[in-house]
PDB file of C-alpha atoms in Angstrom:
ATOM      1  CA  UNK S  11     135.163 100.806-190.552  1.00  0.00           C
ATOM      2  CA  UNK S  12     131.445 101.327-190.175  1.00  0.00           C
ATOM      3  CA  UNK S  13     129.021  98.440-189.574  1.00  0.00           C
ATOM      4  CA  UNK S  14     125.377  98.575-190.597  1.00  0.00           C
ATOM      5  CA  UNK S  15     122.890  95.857-189.634  1.00  0.00           C
ATOM      6  CA  UNK S  16     119.582  94.843-191.205  1.00  0.00           C
ATOM      7  CA  UNK S  17     117.216  92.359-189.563  1.00  0.00           C
ATOM      8  CA  UNK S  18     115.448  90.290-192.202  1.00  0.00           C
ATOM      9  CA  UNK S  19     113.230  87.267-192.868  1.00  0.00           C
ATOM     10  CA  UNK S  20     111.028  85.217-190.551  1.00  0.00           C
ATOM     11  CA  UNK S  21     114.058  84.139-188.516  1.00  0.00           C
ATOM     12  CA  UNK S  22     115.175  87.672-187.631  1.00  0.00           C
ATOM     13  CA  UNK S  23     118.511  87.160-189.352  1.00  0.00           C
ATOM     14  CA  UNK S  24     121.152  89.883-189.197  1.00  0.00           C
ATOM     15  CA  UNK S  25     122.634  91.061-192.490  1.00  0.00           C
ATOM     16  CA  UNK S  26     125.810  93.090-191.974  1.00  0.00           C
ATOM     17  CA  UNK S  27     127.386  95.643-194.275  1.00  0.00           C
ATOM     18  CA  UNK S  28     130.954  96.613-193.484  1.00  0.00           C
ATOM     19  CA  UNK S  29     131.990  99.837-195.180  1.00  0.00           C
ATOM     20  CA  UNK S  30     134.589 102.566-195.350  1.00  0.00           C
ATOM     21  CA  UNK S  31     133.155 106.052-195.051  1.00  0.00           C
ATOM     22  CA  UNK S  32     135.900 107.615-197.176  1.00  0.00           C
ATOM     23  CA  UNK S  33     136.443 105.125-199.989  1.00  0.00           C
ATOM     24  CA  UNK S  34     132.827 103.845-199.975  1.00  0.00           C
ATOM     25  CA  UNK S  35     134.149 100.302-200.354  1.00  0.00           C
ATOM     26  CA  UNK S  36     131.885  97.709-198.731  1.00  0.00           C
ATOM     27  CA  UNK S  37     131.549  94.029-197.849  1.00  0.00           C
ATOM     28  CA  UNK S  38     128.175  92.295-197.468  1.00  0.00           C
ATOM     29  CA  UNK S  39     127.911  89.480-194.910  1.00  0.00           C
ATOM     30  CA  UNK S  40     125.062  86.928-194.793  1.00  0.00           C
ATOM     31  CA  UNK S  41     122.444  88.385-197.169  1.00  0.00           C
ATOM     32  CA  UNK S  42     119.488  86.287-196.043  1.00  0.00           C
ATOM     33  CA  UNK S  43     116.773  88.540-197.451  1.00  0.00           C
ATOM     34  CA  UNK S  44     113.714  86.538-198.562  1.00  0.00           C
ATOM     35  CA  UNK S  45     111.179  89.225-199.489  1.00  0.00           C
ATOM     36  CA  UNK S  46     111.451  91.922-202.161  1.00  0.00           C
ATOM     37  CA  UNK S  47     111.141  94.698-199.595  1.00  0.00           C
ATOM     38  CA  UNK S  48     114.049  93.220-197.618  1.00  0.00           C
ATOM     39  CA  UNK S  49     116.218  93.136-200.721  1.00  0.00           C
ATOM     40  CA  UNK S  50     115.195  96.704-201.480  1.00  0.00           C
ATOM     41  CA  UNK S  51     116.118  97.857-197.972  1.00  0.00           C
ATOM     42  CA  UNK S  52     119.609  96.396-198.178  1.00  0.00           C
ATOM     43  CA  UNK S  53     120.380  97.324-201.776  1.00  0.00           C
ATOM     44  CA  UNK S  54     118.750 100.716-201.278  1.00  0.00           C
ATOM     45  CA  UNK S  55     121.150 101.425-198.430  1.00  0.00           C
ATOM     46  CA  UNK S  56     124.104 100.328-200.544  1.00  0.00           C
ATOM     47  CA  UNK S  57     123.050 102.352-203.557  1.00  0.00           C
ATOM     48  CA  UNK S  58     121.912 105.506-201.742  1.00  0.00           C
ATOM     49  CA  UNK S  59     125.227 105.652-199.887  1.00  0.00           C
ATOM     50  CA  UNK S  60     127.130 105.082-203.133  1.00  0.00           C
ATOM     51  CA  UNK S  61     128.857 102.029-201.709  1.00  0.00           C
ATOM     52  CA  UNK S  62     131.007  99.850-203.938  1.00  0.00           C
ATOM     53  CA  UNK S  63     130.536  96.225-202.892  1.00  0.00           C
ATOM     54  CA  UNK S  64     133.911  94.500-203.001  1.00  0.00           C
ATOM     55  CA  UNK S  65     133.070  91.088-201.534  1.00  0.00           C
ATOM     56  CA  UNK S  66     130.214  88.910-200.267  1.00  0.00           C
ATOM     57  CA  UNK S  67     130.930  86.652-197.283  1.00  0.00           C
ATOM     58  CA  UNK S  68     128.839  83.906-195.689  1.00  0.00           C
ATOM     59  CA  UNK S  69     129.327  82.713-192.132  1.00  0.00           C
ATOM     60  CA  UNK S  70     127.502  79.547-193.182  1.00  0.00           C
ATOM     61  CA  UNK S  71     125.117  78.282-195.840  1.00  0.00           C
ATOM     62  CA  UNK S  72     121.777  77.914-194.112  1.00  0.00           C
ATOM     63  CA  UNK S  73     119.012  79.407-196.219  1.00  0.00           C
ATOM     64  CA  UNK S  74     118.189  82.152-193.710  1.00  0.00           C
ATOM     65  CA  UNK S  75     121.724  83.518-194.163  1.00  0.00           C
ATOM     66  CA  UNK S  76     122.189  82.961-197.876  1.00  0.00           C
ATOM     67  CA  UNK S  77     118.812  83.229-199.607  1.00  0.00           C
ATOM     68  CA  UNK S  78     119.868  86.374-201.479  1.00  0.00           C
ATOM     69  CA  UNK S  79     123.548  85.545-201.879  1.00  0.00           C
ATOM     70  CA  UNK S  80     123.377  84.962-205.626  1.00  0.00           C
ATOM     71  CA  UNK S  81     121.119  87.971-206.089  1.00  0.00           C
ATOM     72  CA  UNK S  82     123.610  90.266-204.355  1.00  0.00           C
ATOM     73  CA  UNK S  83     126.599  88.665-206.070  1.00  0.00           C
ATOM     74  CA  UNK S  84     125.044  89.152-209.486  1.00  0.00           C
ATOM     75  CA  UNK S  85     123.838  92.691-208.817  1.00  0.00           C
ATOM     76  CA  UNK S  86     127.257  93.907-207.688  1.00  0.00           C
ATOM     77  CA  UNK S  87     129.536  91.637-209.700  1.00  0.00           C
ATOM     78  CA  UNK S  88     131.185  89.835-206.790  1.00  0.00           C
ATOM     79  CA  UNK S  89     131.735  86.210-205.807  1.00  0.00           C
ATOM     80  CA  UNK S  90     129.935  84.181-203.148  1.00  0.00           C
ATOM     81  CA  UNK S  91     132.625  83.375-200.569  1.00  0.00           C
ATOM     82  CA  UNK S  92     132.167  80.684-197.915  1.00  0.00           C
ATOM     83  CA  UNK S  93     133.710  77.496-196.573  1.00  0.00           C
ATOM     84  CA  UNK S  94     133.669  74.588-198.990  1.00  0.00           C
ATOM     85  CA  UNK S  95     132.688  72.400-196.035  1.00  0.00           C
ATOM     86  CA  UNK S  96     129.240  73.972-196.446  1.00  0.00           C
ATOM     87  CA  UNK S  97     129.050  73.299-200.191  1.00  0.00           C
ATOM     88  CA  UNK S  98     126.458  70.539-199.759  1.00  0.00           C
ATOM     89  CA  UNK S  99     124.229  72.823-197.685  1.00  0.00           C
ATOM     90  CA  UNK S 100     124.543  75.512-200.334  1.00  0.00           C
ATOM     91  CA  UNK S 101     123.522  73.082-203.049  1.00  0.00           C
ATOM     92  CA  UNK S 102     120.457  72.111-201.036  1.00  0.00           C
ATOM     93  CA  UNK S 103     118.959  75.554-200.465  1.00  0.00           C
ATOM     94  CA  UNK S 104     115.685  74.433-202.147  1.00  0.00           C
ATOM     95  CA  UNK S 105     115.378  71.505-199.744  1.00  0.00           C
ATOM     96  CA  UNK S 106     116.148  73.774-196.800  1.00  0.00           C
ATOM     97  CA  UNK S 107     113.360  76.118-197.860  1.00  0.00           C
ATOM     98  CA  UNK S 108     110.944  73.198-198.111  1.00  0.00           C
ATOM     99  CA  UNK S 109     111.978  71.860-194.700  1.00  0.00           C
ATOM    100  CA  UNK S 110     111.168  75.208-193.048  1.00  0.00           C
ATOM    101  CA  UNK S 111     107.940  75.640-195.085  1.00  0.00           C
ATOM    102  CA  UNK S 112     109.233  78.884-196.602  1.00  0.00           C
ATOM    103  CA  UNK S 113     107.325  80.488-199.447  1.00  0.00           C
ATOM    104  CA  UNK S 114     110.465  81.018-201.518  1.00  0.00           C
ATOM    105  CA  UNK S 115     112.088  78.984-204.266  1.00  0.00           C
ATOM    106  CA  UNK S 116     115.848  79.523-204.026  1.00  0.00           C
ATOM    107  CA  UNK S 117     118.174  78.022-206.593  1.00  0.00           C
ATOM    108  CA  UNK S 118     120.988  75.712-205.474  1.00  0.00           C
ATOM    109  CA  UNK S 119     123.874  77.948-204.447  1.00  0.00           C
ATOM    110  CA  UNK S 120     127.434  77.485-205.686  1.00  0.00           C
ATOM    111  CA  UNK S 121     130.337  78.767-203.589  1.00  0.00           C
ATOM    112  CA  UNK S 122     132.483  80.747-206.017  1.00  0.00           C
ATOM    113  CA  UNK S 123     135.512  81.309-203.800  1.00  0.00           C
ATOM    114  CA  UNK S 124     136.528  79.279-200.749  1.00  0.00           C
ATOM    115  CA  UNK S 125     137.301  80.763-197.352  1.00  0.00           C
ATOM    116  CA  UNK S 126     139.197  78.958-194.639  1.00  0.00           C
ATOM    117  CA  UNK S 127     140.916  79.387-191.287  1.00  0.00           C
ATOM    118  CA  UNK S 128     143.772  81.881-191.470  1.00  0.00           C
ATOM    119  CA  UNK S 129     142.546  83.838-194.476  1.00  0.00           C
ATOM    120  CA  UNK S 130     142.791  87.601-194.112  1.00  0.00           C
ATOM    121  CA  UNK S 131     140.344  89.817-195.973  1.00  0.00           C
ATOM    122  CA  UNK S 132     141.124  93.496-196.395  1.00  0.00           C
ATOM    123  CA  UNK S 133     138.684  96.355-196.577  1.00  0.00           C
ATOM    124  CA  UNK S 134     141.080  99.116-197.550  1.00  0.00           C
ATOM    125  CA  UNK S 135     143.554  99.347-194.640  1.00  0.00           C
ATOM    126  CA  UNK S 136     141.546  97.250-192.156  1.00  0.00           C
ATOM    127  CA  UNK S 137     141.890  93.482-191.857  1.00  0.00           C
ATOM    128  CA  UNK S 138     139.219  90.857-191.320  1.00  0.00           C
ATOM    129  CA  UNK S 139     140.519  87.535-189.995  1.00  0.00           C
ATOM    130  CA  UNK S 140     138.689  84.351-190.964  1.00  0.00           C
ATOM    131  CA  UNK S 141     138.160  81.903-188.103  1.00  0.00           C
ATOM    132  CA  UNK S 142     136.865  78.378-188.684  1.00  0.00           C
ATOM    133  CA  UNK S 143     134.064  77.839-186.163  1.00  0.00           C
ATOM    134  CA  UNK S 144     132.312  74.616-187.222  1.00  0.00           C
ATOM    135  CA  UNK S 145     129.562  72.952-185.232  1.00  0.00           C
ATOM    136  CA  UNK S 146     126.378  74.756-186.169  1.00  0.00           C
ATOM    137  CA  UNK S 147     127.293  73.712-189.709  1.00  0.00           C
ATOM    138  CA  UNK S 148     130.402  71.864-190.939  1.00  0.00           C
ATOM    139  CA  UNK S 149     131.769  75.010-192.570  1.00  0.00           C
ATOM    140  CA  UNK S 150     130.830  77.635-190.027  1.00  0.00           C
ATOM    141  CA  UNK S 151     133.062  80.713-190.126  1.00  0.00           C
ATOM    142  CA  UNK S 152     133.489  83.825-188.009  1.00  0.00           C
ATOM    143  CA  UNK S 153     135.022  87.118-189.122  1.00  0.00           C
ATOM    144  CA  UNK S 154     137.185  88.975-186.580  1.00  0.00           C
ATOM    145  CA  UNK S 155     138.011  92.642-187.124  1.00  0.00           C
ATOM    146  CA  UNK S 156     140.681  93.682-184.594  1.00  0.00           C
ATOM    147  CA  UNK S 157     140.635  97.383-185.528  1.00  0.00           C
ATOM    148  CA  UNK S 158     137.079  97.790-184.214  1.00  0.00           C
ATOM    149  CA  UNK S 159     137.101  94.953-181.649  1.00  0.00           C
ATOM    150  CA  UNK S 160     134.271  93.113-183.379  1.00  0.00           C
ATOM    151  CA  UNK S 161     133.654  89.548-184.525  1.00  0.00           C
ATOM    152  CA  UNK S 162     130.785  88.503-186.760  1.00  0.00           C
ATOM    153  CA  UNK S 163     130.046  85.042-185.403  1.00  0.00           C
ATOM    154  CA  UNK S 164     127.112  83.754-187.437  1.00  0.00           C
ATOM    155  CA  UNK S 165     125.059  81.242-185.457  1.00  0.00           C
ATOM    156  CA  UNK S 166     127.942  79.969-183.343  1.00  0.00           C
ATOM    157  CA  UNK S 167     127.122  81.900-180.186  1.00  0.00           C
ATOM    158  CA  UNK S 168     124.373  84.212-179.013  1.00  0.00           C
ATOM    159  CA  UNK S 169     123.874  86.249-175.878  1.00  0.00           C
ATOM    160  CA  UNK S 170     123.579  83.575-173.199  1.00  0.00           C
ATOM    161  CA  UNK S 171     123.189  80.753-175.695  1.00  0.00           C
ATOM    162  CA  UNK S 172     124.777  78.893-178.608  1.00  0.00           C
ATOM    163  CA  UNK S 173     123.685  77.781-182.071  1.00  0.00           C
ATOM    164  CA  UNK S 174     121.476  74.763-182.610  1.00  0.00           C
ATOM    165  CA  UNK S 175     123.145  71.539-183.713  1.00  0.00           C
ATOM    166  CA  UNK S 176     120.137  69.374-184.527  1.00  0.00           C
ATOM    167  CA  UNK S 177     120.095  70.229-188.245  1.00  0.00           C
ATOM    168  CA  UNK S 178     122.055  68.223-190.860  1.00  0.00           C
ATOM    169  CA  UNK S 179     125.786  68.605-190.305  1.00  0.00           C
ATOM    170  CA  UNK S 180     125.414  69.957-186.783  1.00  0.00           C
ATOM    171  CA  UNK S 181     127.881  68.793-184.136  1.00  0.00           C
ATOM    172  CA  UNK S 182     127.419  69.980-180.559  1.00  0.00           C
ATOM    173  CA  UNK S 183     130.876  68.943-179.379  1.00  0.00           C
ATOM    174  CA  UNK S 184     132.545  70.675-182.322  1.00  0.00           C
ATOM    175  CA  UNK S 185     130.517  73.834-181.745  1.00  0.00           C
ATOM    176  CA  UNK S 186     131.444  74.159-178.078  1.00  0.00           C
ATOM    177  CA  UNK S 187     135.089  73.521-178.984  1.00  0.00           C
ATOM    178  CA  UNK S 188     134.955  76.211-181.674  1.00  0.00           C
ATOM    179  CA  UNK S 189     133.459  78.732-179.290  1.00  0.00           C
ATOM    180  CA  UNK S 190     135.944  78.018-176.511  1.00  0.00           C
ATOM    181  CA  UNK S 191     139.079  77.904-178.661  1.00  0.00           C
ATOM    182  CA  UNK S 192     138.344  80.496-181.369  1.00  0.00           C
ATOM    183  CA  UNK S 193     135.899  83.048-179.959  1.00  0.00           C
ATOM    184  CA  UNK S 194     136.214  83.152-176.193  1.00  0.00           C
ATOM    185  CA  UNK S 195     139.999  83.400-176.494  1.00  0.00           C
ATOM    186  CA  UNK S 196     139.610  86.824-178.115  1.00  0.00           C
ATOM    187  CA  UNK S 197     140.039  89.886-175.865  1.00  0.00           C
ATOM    188  CA  UNK S 198     137.246  90.280-173.333  1.00  0.00           C
ATOM    189  CA  UNK S 199     136.047  93.582-174.785  1.00  0.00           C
ATOM    190  CA  UNK S 200     135.526  92.191-178.287  1.00  0.00           C
ATOM    191  CA  UNK S 201     131.903  92.537-179.371  1.00  0.00           C
ATOM    192  CA  UNK S 202     130.325  89.362-180.757  1.00  0.00           C
ATOM    193  CA  UNK S 203     127.762  90.188-183.441  1.00  0.00           C
ATOM    194  CA  UNK S 204     125.604  87.097-184.019  1.00  0.00           C
ATOM    195  CA  UNK S 205     123.446  85.999-186.916  1.00  0.00           C
ATOM    196  CA  UNK S 206     120.307  86.582-184.833  1.00  0.00           C
ATOM    197  CA  UNK S 207     119.618  88.790-181.859  1.00  0.00           C
ATOM    198  CA  UNK S 208     121.663  91.422-180.042  1.00  0.00           C
ATOM    199  CA  UNK S 209     125.394  91.946-179.786  1.00  0.00           C
ATOM    200  CA  UNK S 210     127.198  90.568-176.753  1.00  0.00           C
ATOM    201  CA  UNK S 211     130.852  90.512-175.669  1.00  0.00           C
ATOM    202  CA  UNK S 212     133.489  87.872-175.073  1.00  0.00           C
ATOM    203  CA  UNK S 213     133.686  88.896-171.415  1.00  0.00           C
ATOM    204  CA  UNK S 214     129.954  88.570-170.828  1.00  0.00           C
ATOM    205  CA  UNK S 215     129.767  85.148-172.473  1.00  0.00           C
ATOM    206  CA  UNK S 216     132.730  83.873-170.491  1.00  0.00           C
ATOM    207  CA  UNK S 217     130.972  84.917-167.312  1.00  0.00           C
ATOM    208  CA  UNK S 218     127.315  84.239-168.006  1.00  0.00           C
ATOM    209  CA  UNK S 219     126.842  81.762-170.874  1.00  0.00           C
ATOM    210  CA  UNK S 220     125.871  78.409-169.278  1.00  0.00           C
ATOM    211  CA  UNK S 221     126.638  76.417-172.431  1.00  0.00           C
ATOM    212  CA  UNK S 222     130.365  77.136-172.398  1.00  0.00           C
ATOM    213  CA  UNK S 223     131.207  76.954-168.721  1.00  0.00           C
TER     214      UNK S 223
END
């Protein structure tokens, strides 16, 4: 499985495309593009590489991660998949945009297909395990891919830090519990690819992250 990353919007959000070099099957994770040129960069990559988008996954439903979810879903004929615990956040994308003074007018987002703890998503012969990691939002999810020792962790944990919990639905105690029980119990060499910023590893966060000691 190959992983391509695009940094978009004012928040420096990471959009991930998981894809198979042979079959050209692909999964889009957290399409938070807010400007036409950002959409063009992501869809241009998909189209120029002849990728066939199979699924669209959201780690959570904050506007910086989901602003282009419906656009991508419609363009490629797939469903928006996320935790139903974030359904209220998805419905309030317009209010989120207003709160952050964004010059966009997103429509309320409907989650088409629910994801939950224990689900397994397949990209050809490789499995993606859904982990419930609430705290940053009520329905926060992470996606663990054992075959490449990688977990897409949304805004749960960052290099040396953790996600904010002061927005609606945030819960600091739940977030720390999620990180300790779901993410830092993965093998030490697993790379943690966050929703913002650089990749880190389970081992480094166990040793150096002051928020989870």
